[in-house]
């Protein structure tokens, strides 16, 4: 949501987007976000959902950097639409992955309060990136530098995810919890167990 607001402000101020062009940008973001919803479960086959979320945030940061570096005037409108599609795809991917993580690690019987806490936590600081962006813009700092300043928030998010405990242990610790998608880490653990048993039987 914050990225949508900032992206629209960036396109209007730097690229002189009209109301129609802004509407096209929003449409591209929404359409591509549905594609991201399909990317999310595919990524779970290669990595854990937590690592998938980190990768997604990294790609959002990379796309934001690309916008700041390569979108500088009205002649780059077509390229901005392309970046908007990447933003939307990563946004849908992130939205799906975060909610998948939440619903699979919440203990049974605590769904209502913990899901409410999750939604609260996701909204309580959503005003901060637009505020920083606006403050820098009002201080006559280049809007492209203001856009790059968002990388700080992505970096904090990646670090916080890195500090999480084992996702697999959290899921297995729930009574009746079922992880529908096998992760790469689980597969590696199973393979190691099989190799250990085979070595023991040979001895």
Short mmCIF file of C-alpha atoms in Angstrom, two decimals:
data_model
loop_
_atom_site.label_atom_id
_atom_site.label_comp_id
_atom_site.label_asym_id
_atom_site.label_seq_id
_atom_site.Cartn_x
_atom_site.Cartn_y
_atom_site.Cartn_z
CA UNK A 1 0.00 0.00 0.00
CA UNK A 2 2.77 2.44 0.94
CA UNK A 3 4.70 1.52 -2.21
CA UNK A 4 1.60 2.17 -4.32
CA UNK A 5 1.22 5.67 -2.86
CA UNK A 6 4.90 6.48 -3.31
CA UNK A 7 5.00 5.04 -6.83
CA UNK A 8 2.05 7.16 -7.92
CA UNK A 9 3.57 10.29 -6.37
CA UNK A 10 6.87 9.53 -8.14
CA UNK A 11 5.19 9.08 -11.52
CA UNK A 12 3.11 12.25 -11.23
CA UNK A 13 5.93 14.50 -10.07
CA UNK A 14 8.81 13.18 -12.16
CA UNK A 15 7.06 11.76 -15.23
CA UNK A 16 4.07 14.17 -15.35
CA UNK A 17 1.58 11.30 -15.51
CA UNK A 18 -1.99 12.22 -16.36
CA UNK A 19 -5.02 10.77 -14.58
CA UNK A 20 -5.38 8.16 -17.33
CA UNK A 21 -1.72 7.15 -17.16
CA UNK A 22 -1.95 6.89 -13.38
CA UNK A 23 -5.00 4.66 -13.77
CA UNK A 24 -3.08 2.45 -16.21
CA UNK A 25 -0.25 2.15 -13.67
CA UNK A 26 -2.65 1.11 -10.92
CA UNK A 27 -4.28 -1.42 -13.27
CA UNK A 28 -0.88 -2.92 -14.14
CA UNK A 29 0.01 -3.16 -10.45
CA UNK A 30 -3.25 -4.93 -9.59
CA UNK A 31 -3.13 -7.26 -12.59
CA UNK A 32 0.48 -8.28 -12.03
CA UNK A 33 -0.15 -8.83 -8.32
CA UNK A 34 -2.43 -11.73 -9.26
CA UNK A 35 0.52 -13.26 -11.10
CA UNK A 36 2.60 -12.93 -7.93
CA UNK A 37 0.02 -15.00 -6.04
CA UNK A 38 0.93 -17.95 -8.30
CA UNK A 39 4.67 -17.31 -8.00
CA UNK A 40 4.52 -17.63 -4.21
CA UNK A 41 3.56 -21.35 -3.95
CA UNK A 42 6.00 -22.20 -6.74
CA UNK A 43 8.84 -20.69 -4.72
CA UNK A 44 7.98 -22.93 -1.75
CA UNK A 45 9.21 -25.92 -3.77
CA UNK A 46 12.72 -24.48 -3.74
CA UNK A 47 12.92 -22.80 -0.34
CA UNK A 48 11.06 -22.24 2.91
CA UNK A 49 8.31 -19.58 2.96
CA UNK A 50 10.49 -17.35 5.17
CA UNK A 51 13.35 -17.45 2.66
CA UNK A 52 10.82 -16.91 -0.13
CA UNK A 53 9.61 -13.78 1.63
CA UNK A 54 13.18 -12.53 2.01
CA UNK A 55 13.83 -13.10 -1.68
CA UNK A 56 10.64 -11.27 -2.57
CA UNK A 57 11.57 -8.25 -0.42
CA UNK A 58 15.04 -8.23 -1.99
CA UNK A 59 13.47 -8.14 -5.47
CA UNK A 60 11.16 -5.30 -4.42
CA UNK A 61 14.21 -3.38 -3.19
CA UNK A 62 16.03 -4.15 -6.45
CA UNK A 63 13.06 -2.93 -8.50
CA UNK A 64 12.81 0.24 -6.42
CA UNK A 65 16.50 0.89 -7.00
CA UNK A 66 16.00 0.36 -10.73
CA UNK A 67 13.18 2.92 -10.78
CA UNK A 68 15.35 5.49 -8.99
CA UNK A 69 18.33 4.88 -11.29
CA UNK A 70 16.70 4.50 -14.70
CA UNK A 71 13.44 6.51 -14.53
CA UNK A 72 14.36 10.18 -14.71
CA UNK A 73 12.06 11.96 -17.18
CA UNK A 74 8.82 11.71 -19.15
CA UNK A 75 10.48 9.75 -21.97
CA UNK A 76 10.74 6.76 -19.62
CA UNK A 77 7.01 6.24 -19.14
CA UNK A 78 7.00 2.88 -20.91
CA UNK A 79 9.86 1.64 -18.75
CA UNK A 80 8.01 2.76 -15.64
CA UNK A 81 5.05 0.57 -16.63
CA UNK A 82 7.46 -2.37 -16.81
CA UNK A 83 8.82 -1.65 -13.35
CA UNK A 84 5.23 -1.30 -12.10
CA UNK A 85 4.57 -4.85 -13.34
CA UNK A 86 7.58 -6.11 -11.36
CA UNK A 87 6.38 -4.20 -8.30
CA UNK A 88 2.93 -5.71 -8.62
CA UNK A 89 4.23 -9.26 -9.09
CA UNK A 90 6.45 -8.99 -6.03
CA UNK A 91 3.62 -7.38 -4.08
CA UNK A 92 1.26 -10.28 -4.79
CA UNK A 93 4.04 -12.76 -4.01
CA UNK A 94 4.79 -11.03 -0.69
CA UNK A 95 1.12 -10.71 0.28
CA UNK A 96 0.49 -14.42 -0.30
CA UNK A 97 3.70 -15.61 1.38
CA UNK A 98 3.26 -13.54 4.53
CA UNK A 99 -0.28 -14.77 5.10
CA UNK A 100 0.76 -18.35 4.40
CA UNK A 101 3.45 -18.08 7.06
CA UNK A 102 1.03 -16.55 9.54
CA UNK A 103 -1.74 -19.13 9.17
CA UNK A 104 0.66 -22.10 9.31
CA UNK A 105 2.54 -21.09 12.47
CA UNK A 106 -0.36 -19.75 14.55
CA UNK A 107 -1.10 -22.31 17.31
CA UNK A 108 -4.45 -24.03 17.21
CA UNK A 109 -7.09 -22.21 19.24
CA UNK A 110 -5.35 -18.82 19.04
CA UNK A 111 -6.31 -17.97 15.48
CA UNK A 112 -8.44 -14.89 16.17
CA UNK A 113 -6.13 -12.99 18.51
CA UNK A 114 -2.87 -13.78 16.74
CA UNK A 115 -4.26 -13.09 13.27
CA UNK A 116 -5.54 -9.79 14.63
CA UNK A 117 -2.09 -9.05 16.01
CA UNK A 118 -0.55 -9.92 12.65
CA UNK A 119 -2.88 -7.53 10.80
CA UNK A 120 -2.27 -4.83 13.41
CA UNK A 121 1.50 -5.22 13.12
CA UNK A 122 1.29 -4.96 9.35
CA UNK A 123 -0.59 -1.65 9.47
CA UNK A 124 0.81 0.14 12.51
CA UNK A 125 3.89 1.49 10.68
CA UNK A 126 2.55 1.61 7.13
CA UNK A 127 2.47 5.41 7.36
CA UNK A 128 6.22 5.72 8.02
CA UNK A 129 7.70 5.15 4.51
CA UNK A 130 5.31 7.66 2.85
CA UNK A 131 6.07 10.16 5.64
CA UNK A 132 9.84 9.83 5.14
CA UNK A 133 9.41 10.08 1.36
CA UNK A 134 7.20 13.18 1.67
CA UNK A 135 9.47 14.86 4.22
CA UNK A 136 12.51 14.40 2.01
CA UNK A 137 10.58 15.63 -1.01
CA UNK A 138 9.36 18.75 0.85
CA UNK A 139 12.96 19.42 1.93
CA UNK A 140 13.83 19.76 -1.79
CA UNK A 141 15.83 16.55 -1.80
CA UNK A 142 15.82 14.80 -5.17
CA UNK A 143 12.79 12.57 -5.50
CA UNK A 144 15.05 9.85 -6.87
CA UNK A 145 17.10 9.92 -3.64
CA UNK A 146 13.86 9.86 -1.68
CA UNK A 147 12.88 6.71 -3.57
CA UNK A 148 16.20 5.03 -2.75
CA UNK A 149 15.68 5.86 0.94
CA UNK A 150 12.97 3.18 0.97
CA UNK A 151 15.73 0.56 0.79
CA UNK A 152 16.32 1.12 4.51
CA UNK A 153 12.88 -0.29 5.30
CA UNK A 154 13.41 -3.33 3.05
CA UNK A 155 16.78 -3.97 4.69
CA UNK A 156 15.22 -3.88 8.17
CA UNK A 157 12.53 -6.32 7.00
CA UNK A 158 15.10 -8.79 5.65
CA UNK A 159 17.12 -8.60 8.88
CA UNK A 160 14.01 -9.18 11.02
CA UNK A 161 13.08 -12.23 8.94
CA UNK A 162 16.62 -13.54 9.32
CA UNK A 163 16.22 -13.35 13.10
CA UNK A 164 13.18 -15.64 13.02
CA UNK A 165 13.55 -19.13 14.41
CA UNK A 166 13.04 -22.28 12.39
CA UNK A 167 9.84 -22.11 10.38
CA UNK A 168 9.67 -25.89 10.08
CA UNK A 169 9.95 -26.35 13.85
CA UNK A 170 7.20 -23.79 14.40
CA UNK A 171 4.88 -25.67 12.04
CA UNK A 172 5.67 -29.10 13.49
CA UNK A 173 5.13 -27.82 17.00
CA UNK A 174 1.44 -27.27 16.34
CA UNK A 175 -1.04 -30.06 17.13
CA UNK A 176 -2.66 -31.06 13.86
CA UNK A 177 -0.69 -28.62 11.74
CA UNK A 178 -0.20 -29.66 8.16
CA UNK A 179 2.38 -28.18 5.83
CA UNK A 180 1.01 -28.78 2.36
CA UNK A 181 4.12 -27.72 0.47
CA UNK A 182 7.40 -29.51 1.07
CA UNK A 183 10.27 -27.08 1.49
CA UNK A 184 13.81 -27.49 0.31
CA UNK A 185 15.14 -27.56 3.86
CA UNK A 186 12.79 -30.39 4.85
CA UNK A 187 13.81 -32.40 1.80
CA UNK A 188 17.49 -31.96 2.62
CA UNK A 189 16.89 -33.10 6.19
CA UNK A 190 15.06 -36.22 5.02
CA UNK A 191 17.85 -37.04 2.59
CA UNK A 192 20.45 -36.75 5.33
CA UNK A 193 18.45 -39.04 7.60
CA UNK A 194 18.17 -41.64 4.82
CA UNK A 195 21.91 -41.52 4.16
CA UNK A 196 22.64 -41.93 7.88
CA UNK A 197 20.38 -44.97 8.13
CA UNK A 198 21.94 -46.52 5.03
CA UNK A 199 25.41 -46.02 6.49
CA UNK A 200 24.34 -47.63 9.77
CA UNK A 201 22.87 -50.67 8.02
CA UNK A 202 26.06 -51.17 5.96
CA UNK A 203 28.14 -51.23 9.11
#
